[in-house]
């Protein structure tokens, strides 16, 4: 309605009304950007078993205007659902080492609950800063040789169960605290634990993301609720992104995808931080 009034009566409005017009037009442009970027959630999870939450949280917060804690709760549902679709698409169930997964999943679920409990108590500003720091670390990591060196498979293929439990707990804390699946941490660690095939590591990562995200989201939903109408649209678009990712896998250079992904991550994280510290502080 405000946008229509901007178009019909632009001259008669005062300075404050013109500002409202510009903000309304920006909101409509941002909503369009949300629908264009939403498939990227599924695309990233399909290709890398990671990155979905890193896009979903700023998309919901800065794009749709959700408060950060509600955006994190919604992101956890989106990431869990999209990971399930990606796992189904890849027939990942038959690749799972259930003995290793059991210990990793127990740690991830405990960590998800603990991280969500911390996230409920701390301020949104602190969560936004931590999220931005995590994004910058991951952007540096995936564009350096560190990730390649870390992702070398271990020589022994035995299950280091205590290490799997601790690693799962650490990734779960990040999931619950910041609303991200933690796949960029999980996949290299799985390969260090003896999961020598990358596709097998991806399958384990997707299943672990589902486990920790569902536990963390249940914890958040004790305190926060969200609007399901935009959520359903994003879930559908993210599912489309999964199938697109499966189609382009192997057809596009992974290094080019990682560079493009890094740029999108930086832009989304900076916009989310700017919105929380400038727009919400001003209001």
mmCIF file of C-alpha atoms in Angstrom:
data_model
loop_
_atom_site.group_PDB
_atom_site.id
_atom_site.type_symbol
_atom_site.label_atom_id
_atom_site.label_comp_id
_atom_site.label_asym_id
_atom_site.label_seq_id
_atom_site.Cartn_x
_atom_site.Cartn_y
_atom_site.Cartn_z
ATOM 1 C CA UNK A 1 0.000 0.000 0.000
ATOM 2 C CA UNK A 2 2.819 2.378 0.921
ATOM 3 C CA UNK A 3 4.550 1.603 -2.363
ATOM 4 C CA UNK A 4 1.384 2.415 -4.326
ATOM 5 C CA UNK A 5 1.041 5.751 -2.533
ATOM 6 C CA UNK A 6 4.694 6.487 -3.351
ATOM 7 C CA UNK A 7 3.973 5.992 -7.030
ATOM 8 C CA UNK A 8 0.726 8.001 -7.076
ATOM 9 C CA UNK A 9 1.465 10.930 -4.728
ATOM 10 C CA UNK A 10 5.262 11.385 -4.728
ATOM 11 C CA UNK A 11 5.199 15.201 -4.930
ATOM 12 C CA UNK A 12 2.748 15.862 -2.115
ATOM 13 C CA UNK A 13 4.722 13.905 0.441
ATOM 14 C CA UNK A 14 7.231 15.449 2.837
ATOM 15 C CA UNK A 15 10.850 14.369 3.459
ATOM 16 C CA UNK A 16 9.850 11.702 5.983
ATOM 17 C CA UNK A 17 7.302 10.246 3.570
ATOM 18 C CA UNK A 18 9.872 10.153 0.772
ATOM 19 C CA UNK A 19 12.190 8.217 3.075
ATOM 20 C CA UNK A 20 9.342 5.794 3.794
ATOM 21 C CA UNK A 21 8.877 5.400 0.044
ATOM 22 C CA UNK A 22 12.523 4.573 -0.481
ATOM 23 C CA UNK A 23 12.476 2.039 2.359
ATOM 24 C CA UNK A 24 9.286 0.440 0.992
ATOM 25 C CA UNK A 25 10.815 0.148 -2.468
ATOM 26 C CA UNK A 26 13.986 -1.298 -0.925
ATOM 27 C CA UNK A 27 11.891 -3.864 0.976
ATOM 28 C CA UNK A 28 10.185 -4.975 -2.250
ATOM 29 C CA UNK A 29 13.556 -5.270 -4.004
ATOM 30 C CA UNK A 30 14.908 -7.239 -1.044
ATOM 31 C CA UNK A 31 11.949 -9.647 -1.132
ATOM 32 C CA UNK A 32 12.697 -10.310 -4.795
ATOM 33 C CA UNK A 33 16.336 -10.958 -3.894
ATOM 34 C CA UNK A 34 15.204 -13.448 -1.225
ATOM 35 C CA UNK A 35 13.347 -15.567 -3.760
ATOM 36 C CA UNK A 36 16.296 -15.433 -6.162
ATOM 37 C CA UNK A 37 18.885 -16.390 -3.535
ATOM 38 C CA UNK A 38 16.819 -19.022 -1.642
ATOM 39 C CA UNK A 39 17.667 -21.883 -4.095
ATOM 40 C CA UNK A 40 21.324 -21.303 -3.203
ATOM 41 C CA UNK A 41 20.626 -22.953 0.176
ATOM 42 C CA UNK A 42 19.828 -26.270 -1.481
ATOM 43 C CA UNK A 43 22.506 -25.836 -4.137
ATOM 44 C CA UNK A 44 25.257 -25.512 -1.527
ATOM 45 C CA UNK A 45 24.018 -28.414 0.581
ATOM 46 C CA UNK A 46 23.796 -30.605 -2.509
ATOM 47 C CA UNK A 47 27.305 -29.746 -3.747
ATOM 48 C CA UNK A 48 29.249 -29.368 -0.482
ATOM 49 C CA UNK A 49 26.956 -30.729 2.293
ATOM 50 C CA UNK A 50 27.573 -27.327 3.869
ATOM 51 C CA UNK A 51 26.757 -23.640 3.592
ATOM 52 C CA UNK A 52 22.961 -23.744 3.686
ATOM 53 C CA UNK A 53 22.601 -22.106 7.083
ATOM 54 C CA UNK A 54 25.262 -19.529 6.250
ATOM 55 C CA UNK A 55 22.919 -18.292 3.510
ATOM 56 C CA UNK A 56 19.587 -18.946 5.249
ATOM 57 C CA UNK A 57 20.207 -16.921 8.434
ATOM 58 C CA UNK A 58 21.079 -13.554 6.779
ATOM 59 C CA UNK A 59 18.458 -14.207 4.106
ATOM 60 C CA UNK A 60 15.721 -14.535 6.727
ATOM 61 C CA UNK A 61 17.052 -11.783 8.968
ATOM 62 C CA UNK A 62 18.144 -9.099 6.508
ATOM 63 C CA UNK A 63 15.918 -10.176 3.619
ATOM 64 C CA UNK A 64 12.592 -10.952 5.287
ATOM 65 C CA UNK A 65 13.117 -8.861 8.410
ATOM 66 C CA UNK A 66 12.864 -11.691 10.944
ATOM 67 C CA UNK A 67 14.457 -11.018 14.342
ATOM 68 C CA UNK A 68 17.784 -12.839 14.443
ATOM 69 C CA UNK A 69 16.792 -15.494 16.972
ATOM 70 C CA UNK A 70 13.660 -16.346 14.983
ATOM 71 C CA UNK A 71 15.769 -16.389 11.812
ATOM 72 C CA UNK A 72 18.133 -18.890 13.450
ATOM 73 C CA UNK A 73 15.218 -21.086 14.546
ATOM 74 C CA UNK A 74 13.752 -20.973 11.033
ATOM 75 C CA UNK A 75 17.150 -21.607 9.446
ATOM 76 C CA UNK A 76 17.541 -24.795 11.462
ATOM 77 C CA UNK A 77 14.273 -26.151 10.049
ATOM 78 C CA UNK A 78 15.233 -25.124 6.515
ATOM 79 C CA UNK A 79 18.681 -26.706 6.780
ATOM 80 C CA UNK A 80 17.309 -29.941 8.270
ATOM 81 C CA UNK A 81 14.644 -30.275 5.557
ATOM 82 C CA UNK A 82 17.022 -29.392 2.723
ATOM 83 C CA UNK A 83 19.678 -31.790 4.021
ATOM 84 C CA UNK A 84 17.054 -34.563 4.043
ATOM 85 C CA UNK A 85 16.154 -33.803 0.422
ATOM 86 C CA UNK A 86 19.859 -33.804 -0.546
ATOM 87 C CA UNK A 87 20.461 -37.081 1.296
ATOM 88 C CA UNK A 88 17.471 -38.658 -0.475
ATOM 89 C CA UNK A 89 18.655 -37.356 -3.844
ATOM 90 C CA UNK A 90 22.125 -38.843 -3.356
ATOM 91 C CA UNK A 91 20.830 -42.172 -1.950
ATOM 92 C CA UNK A 92 23.122 -41.379 0.967
ATOM 93 C CA UNK A 93 21.488 -43.811 3.394
ATOM 94 C CA UNK A 94 23.413 -46.761 1.935
ATOM 95 C CA UNK A 95 26.761 -44.969 2.428
ATOM 96 C CA UNK A 96 26.422 -44.420 6.178
ATOM 97 C CA UNK A 97 28.811 -46.109 8.627
ATOM 98 C CA UNK A 98 26.274 -46.382 11.434
ATOM 99 C CA UNK A 99 28.846 -47.279 14.102
ATOM 100 C CA UNK A 100 30.786 -44.055 13.480
ATOM 101 C CA UNK A 101 27.630 -42.030 12.942
ATOM 102 C CA UNK A 102 26.149 -43.102 16.276
ATOM 103 C CA UNK A 103 28.934 -41.467 18.305
ATOM 104 C CA UNK A 104 29.133 -38.398 16.078
ATOM 105 C CA UNK A 105 25.343 -37.928 16.198
ATOM 106 C CA UNK A 106 25.150 -38.208 19.988
ATOM 107 C CA UNK A 107 27.747 -35.455 20.318
ATOM 108 C CA UNK A 108 26.065 -33.334 17.619
ATOM 109 C CA UNK A 109 22.637 -33.523 19.258
ATOM 110 C CA UNK A 110 24.020 -32.708 22.716
ATOM 111 C CA UNK A 111 25.967 -29.836 21.187
ATOM 112 C CA UNK A 112 22.926 -28.603 19.274
ATOM 113 C CA UNK A 113 20.877 -28.454 22.453
ATOM 114 C CA UNK A 114 23.688 -26.716 24.364
ATOM 115 C CA UNK A 115 24.361 -24.207 21.588
ATOM 116 C CA UNK A 116 20.676 -23.347 21.289
ATOM 117 C CA UNK A 117 20.437 -22.857 25.055
ATOM 118 C CA UNK A 118 23.346 -20.394 24.879
ATOM 119 C CA UNK A 119 21.865 -18.681 21.820
ATOM 120 C CA UNK A 120 18.566 -18.081 23.596
ATOM 121 C CA UNK A 121 20.311 -16.231 26.426
ATOM 122 C CA UNK A 122 22.873 -14.028 24.634
ATOM 123 C CA UNK A 123 22.041 -10.823 22.763
ATOM 124 C CA UNK A 124 21.236 -10.697 19.045
ATOM 125 C CA UNK A 125 24.104 -8.246 18.522
ATOM 126 C CA UNK A 126 26.607 -10.749 19.927
ATOM 127 C CA UNK A 127 25.130 -13.540 17.809
ATOM 128 C CA UNK A 128 25.429 -11.350 14.707
ATOM 129 C CA UNK A 129 29.085 -10.611 15.447
ATOM 130 C CA UNK A 130 29.846 -14.301 16.054
ATOM 131 C CA UNK A 131 28.032 -15.231 12.841
ATOM 132 C CA UNK A 132 30.046 -12.696 10.834
ATOM 133 C CA UNK A 133 33.311 -13.934 12.368
ATOM 134 C CA UNK A 134 32.362 -17.514 11.442
ATOM 135 C CA UNK A 135 31.587 -16.440 7.868
ATOM 136 C CA UNK A 136 34.937 -14.681 7.509
ATOM 137 C CA UNK A 137 36.801 -17.710 8.879
ATOM 138 C CA UNK A 138 35.014 -20.055 6.470
ATOM 139 C CA UNK A 139 35.566 -17.716 3.503
ATOM 140 C CA UNK A 140 39.293 -17.615 4.291
ATOM 141 C CA UNK A 141 39.362 -21.375 4.853
ATOM 142 C CA UNK A 142 37.698 -22.454 1.611
ATOM 143 C CA UNK A 143 39.905 -20.101 -0.420
ATOM 144 C CA UNK A 144 43.161 -21.341 1.105
ATOM 145 C CA UNK A 145 45.050 -24.620 1.067
ATOM 146 C CA UNK A 146 44.142 -25.282 4.697
ATOM 147 C CA UNK A 147 40.859 -26.981 3.850
ATOM 148 C CA UNK A 148 42.491 -29.241 1.254
ATOM 149 C CA UNK A 149 45.246 -30.244 3.662
ATOM 150 C CA UNK A 150 42.789 -30.911 6.492
ATOM 151 C CA UNK A 151 40.550 -33.019 4.286
ATOM 152 C CA UNK A 152 43.207 -35.678 3.694
ATOM 153 C CA UNK A 153 41.851 -39.081 4.737
ATOM 154 C CA UNK A 154 43.351 -40.807 7.724
ATOM 155 C CA UNK A 155 45.508 -43.857 7.155
ATOM 156 C CA UNK A 156 43.592 -45.941 9.657
ATOM 157 C CA UNK A 157 39.929 -46.625 8.993
ATOM 158 C CA UNK A 158 39.003 -47.418 12.578
ATOM 159 C CA UNK A 159 36.435 -45.431 14.500
ATOM 160 C CA UNK A 160 38.020 -42.990 16.931
ATOM 161 C CA UNK A 161 34.814 -42.825 18.927
ATOM 162 C CA UNK A 162 35.813 -40.326 21.676
ATOM 163 C CA UNK A 163 37.132 -37.920 19.021
ATOM 164 C CA UNK A 164 33.940 -38.378 16.993
ATOM 165 C CA UNK A 165 31.866 -37.581 20.091
ATOM 166 C CA UNK A 166 33.842 -34.394 20.833
ATOM 167 C CA UNK A 167 33.889 -33.272 17.187
ATOM 168 C CA UNK A 168 30.151 -33.854 16.921
ATOM 169 C CA UNK A 169 29.564 -31.841 20.076
ATOM 170 C CA UNK A 170 31.648 -28.908 18.765
ATOM 171 C CA UNK A 171 29.822 -28.819 15.431
ATOM 172 C CA UNK A 172 26.486 -29.107 17.240
ATOM 173 C CA UNK A 173 27.249 -26.106 19.448
ATOM 174 C CA UNK A 174 27.904 -24.000 16.333
ATOM 175 C CA UNK A 175 24.663 -25.289 14.815
ATOM 176 C CA UNK A 176 22.553 -24.420 17.851
ATOM 177 C CA UNK A 177 24.238 -21.106 18.562
ATOM 178 C CA UNK A 178 24.269 -19.651 15.036
ATOM 179 C CA UNK A 179 21.723 -21.683 13.031
ATOM 180 C CA UNK A 180 24.237 -23.230 10.622
ATOM 181 C CA UNK A 181 24.729 -26.931 9.937
ATOM 182 C CA UNK A 182 28.494 -26.969 10.397
ATOM 183 C CA UNK A 183 29.166 -29.017 7.277
ATOM 184 C CA UNK A 184 32.435 -27.237 6.504
ATOM 185 C CA UNK A 185 33.729 -28.561 9.811
ATOM 186 C CA UNK A 186 32.070 -31.981 9.693
ATOM 187 C CA UNK A 187 33.256 -33.153 6.247
ATOM 188 C CA UNK A 188 37.014 -32.657 6.820
ATOM 189 C CA UNK A 189 36.799 -34.176 10.309
ATOM 190 C CA UNK A 190 34.962 -37.225 8.961
ATOM 191 C CA UNK A 191 37.726 -37.729 6.412
ATOM 192 C CA UNK A 192 40.318 -37.453 9.177
ATOM 193 C CA UNK A 193 38.396 -40.133 11.101
ATOM 194 C CA UNK A 194 38.785 -42.560 8.213
ATOM 195 C CA UNK A 195 35.820 -41.845 5.907
ATOM 196 C CA UNK A 196 38.042 -41.849 2.831
ATOM 197 C CA UNK A 197 35.383 -41.297 0.157
ATOM 198 C CA UNK A 198 34.175 -37.708 -0.207
ATOM 199 C CA UNK A 199 30.609 -38.699 -1.140
ATOM 200 C CA UNK A 200 30.427 -40.918 1.945
ATOM 201 C CA UNK A 201 31.604 -37.997 4.095
ATOM 202 C CA UNK A 202 28.960 -35.799 2.475
ATOM 203 C CA UNK A 203 26.252 -38.354 3.296
ATOM 204 C CA UNK A 204 27.367 -38.528 6.934
ATOM 205 C CA UNK A 205 27.491 -34.734 7.137
ATOM 206 C CA UNK A 206 23.940 -34.333 5.809
ATOM 207 C CA UNK A 207 22.578 -36.852 8.302
ATOM 208 C CA UNK A 208 24.437 -35.182 11.181
ATOM 209 C CA UNK A 209 23.126 -31.772 10.131
ATOM 210 C CA UNK A 210 19.580 -33.152 10.227
ATOM 211 C CA UNK A 211 20.080 -34.556 13.755
ATOM 212 C CA UNK A 212 21.668 -31.492 15.359
ATOM 213 C CA UNK A 213 19.416 -28.992 13.549
ATOM 214 C CA UNK A 214 16.196 -30.697 14.645
ATOM 215 C CA UNK A 215 17.309 -30.850 18.291
ATOM 216 C CA UNK A 216 18.443 -27.207 18.271
ATOM 217 C CA UNK A 217 15.269 -25.995 16.528
ATOM 218 C CA UNK A 218 13.106 -27.791 19.093
ATOM 219 C CA UNK A 219 14.978 -25.914 21.816
ATOM 220 C CA UNK A 220 14.442 -22.552 20.103
ATOM 221 C CA UNK A 221 10.750 -23.227 19.535
ATOM 222 C CA UNK A 222 10.211 -23.376 23.276
ATOM 223 C CA UNK A 223 10.774 -19.601 23.240
ATOM 224 C CA UNK A 224 10.196 -18.308 19.690
ATOM 225 C CA UNK A 225 7.656 -18.812 16.922
ATOM 226 C CA UNK A 226 7.883 -18.000 13.227
ATOM 227 C CA UNK A 227 5.594 -17.285 10.304
ATOM 228 C CA UNK A 228 5.292 -20.418 8.160
ATOM 229 C CA UNK A 229 4.027 -18.701 5.014
ATOM 230 C CA UNK A 230 7.423 -17.406 3.773
ATOM 231 C CA UNK A 231 9.119 -20.478 5.242
ATOM 232 C CA UNK A 232 7.188 -22.864 2.991
ATOM 233 C CA UNK A 233 8.169 -20.880 -0.093
ATOM 234 C CA UNK A 234 11.845 -20.919 0.923
ATOM 235 C CA UNK A 235 11.692 -24.659 1.647
ATOM 236 C CA UNK A 236 10.305 -25.295 -1.837
ATOM 237 C CA UNK A 237 12.949 -23.104 -3.501
ATOM 238 C CA UNK A 238 15.733 -24.717 -1.458
ATOM 239 C CA UNK A 239 14.514 -28.155 -2.578
ATOM 240 C CA UNK A 240 14.701 -26.968 -6.185
ATOM 241 C CA UNK A 241 18.263 -25.850 -5.467
ATOM 242 C CA UNK A 242 19.145 -29.381 -4.317
ATOM 243 C CA UNK A 243 18.096 -30.864 -7.639
ATOM 244 C CA UNK A 244 19.898 -28.118 -9.562
ATOM 245 C CA UNK A 245 23.023 -28.880 -7.529
ATOM 246 C CA UNK A 246 22.772 -32.550 -8.404
ATOM 247 C CA UNK A 247 22.461 -31.650 -12.076
ATOM 248 C CA UNK A 248 25.460 -29.309 -12.230
ATOM 249 C CA UNK A 249 27.736 -31.428 -9.992
ATOM 250 C CA UNK A 250 30.841 -32.269 -11.992
ATOM 251 C CA UNK A 251 29.914 -29.850 -14.786
ATOM 252 C CA UNK A 252 31.203 -26.677 -13.100
ATOM 253 C CA UNK A 253 34.618 -26.173 -11.504
ATOM 254 C CA UNK A 254 34.352 -26.478 -7.718
ATOM 255 C CA UNK A 255 36.933 -23.693 -7.286
ATOM 256 C CA UNK A 256 34.726 -21.277 -9.277
ATOM 257 C CA UNK A 257 31.708 -22.277 -7.224
ATOM 258 C CA UNK A 258 33.630 -21.723 -3.984
ATOM 259 C CA UNK A 259 34.755 -18.232 -5.045
ATOM 260 C CA UNK A 260 31.211 -17.229 -5.990
ATOM 261 C CA UNK A 261 29.904 -18.731 -2.770
ATOM 262 C CA UNK A 262 32.486 -16.763 -0.752
ATOM 263 C CA UNK A 263 31.379 -13.474 -2.309
ATOM 264 C CA UNK A 264 27.688 -14.148 -1.619
ATOM 265 C CA UNK A 265 28.488 -15.128 1.981
ATOM 266 C CA UNK A 266 30.430 -11.919 2.639
ATOM 267 C CA UNK A 267 27.688 -9.713 1.188
ATOM 268 C CA UNK A 268 24.922 -11.433 3.170
ATOM 269 C CA UNK A 269 26.842 -11.395 6.461
ATOM 270 C CA UNK A 270 27.824 -7.726 6.142
ATOM 271 C CA UNK A 271 24.237 -6.745 5.255
ATOM 272 C CA UNK A 272 22.870 -8.684 8.252
ATOM 273 C CA UNK A 273 25.372 -7.061 10.617
ATOM 274 C CA UNK A 274 24.628 -3.600 9.168
ATOM 275 C CA UNK A 275 20.875 -4.130 9.530
ATOM 276 C CA UNK A 276 21.101 -5.211 13.170
ATOM 277 C CA UNK A 277 23.504 -2.479 14.296
ATOM 278 C CA UNK A 278 22.180 0.417 12.180
ATOM 279 C CA UNK A 279 18.508 -0.151 11.335
ATOM 280 C CA UNK A 280 17.389 -1.884 14.534
ATOM 281 C CA UNK A 281 19.500 0.340 16.801
ATOM 282 C CA UNK A 282 17.967 3.425 15.154
ATOM 283 C CA UNK A 283 14.462 2.103 15.670
#
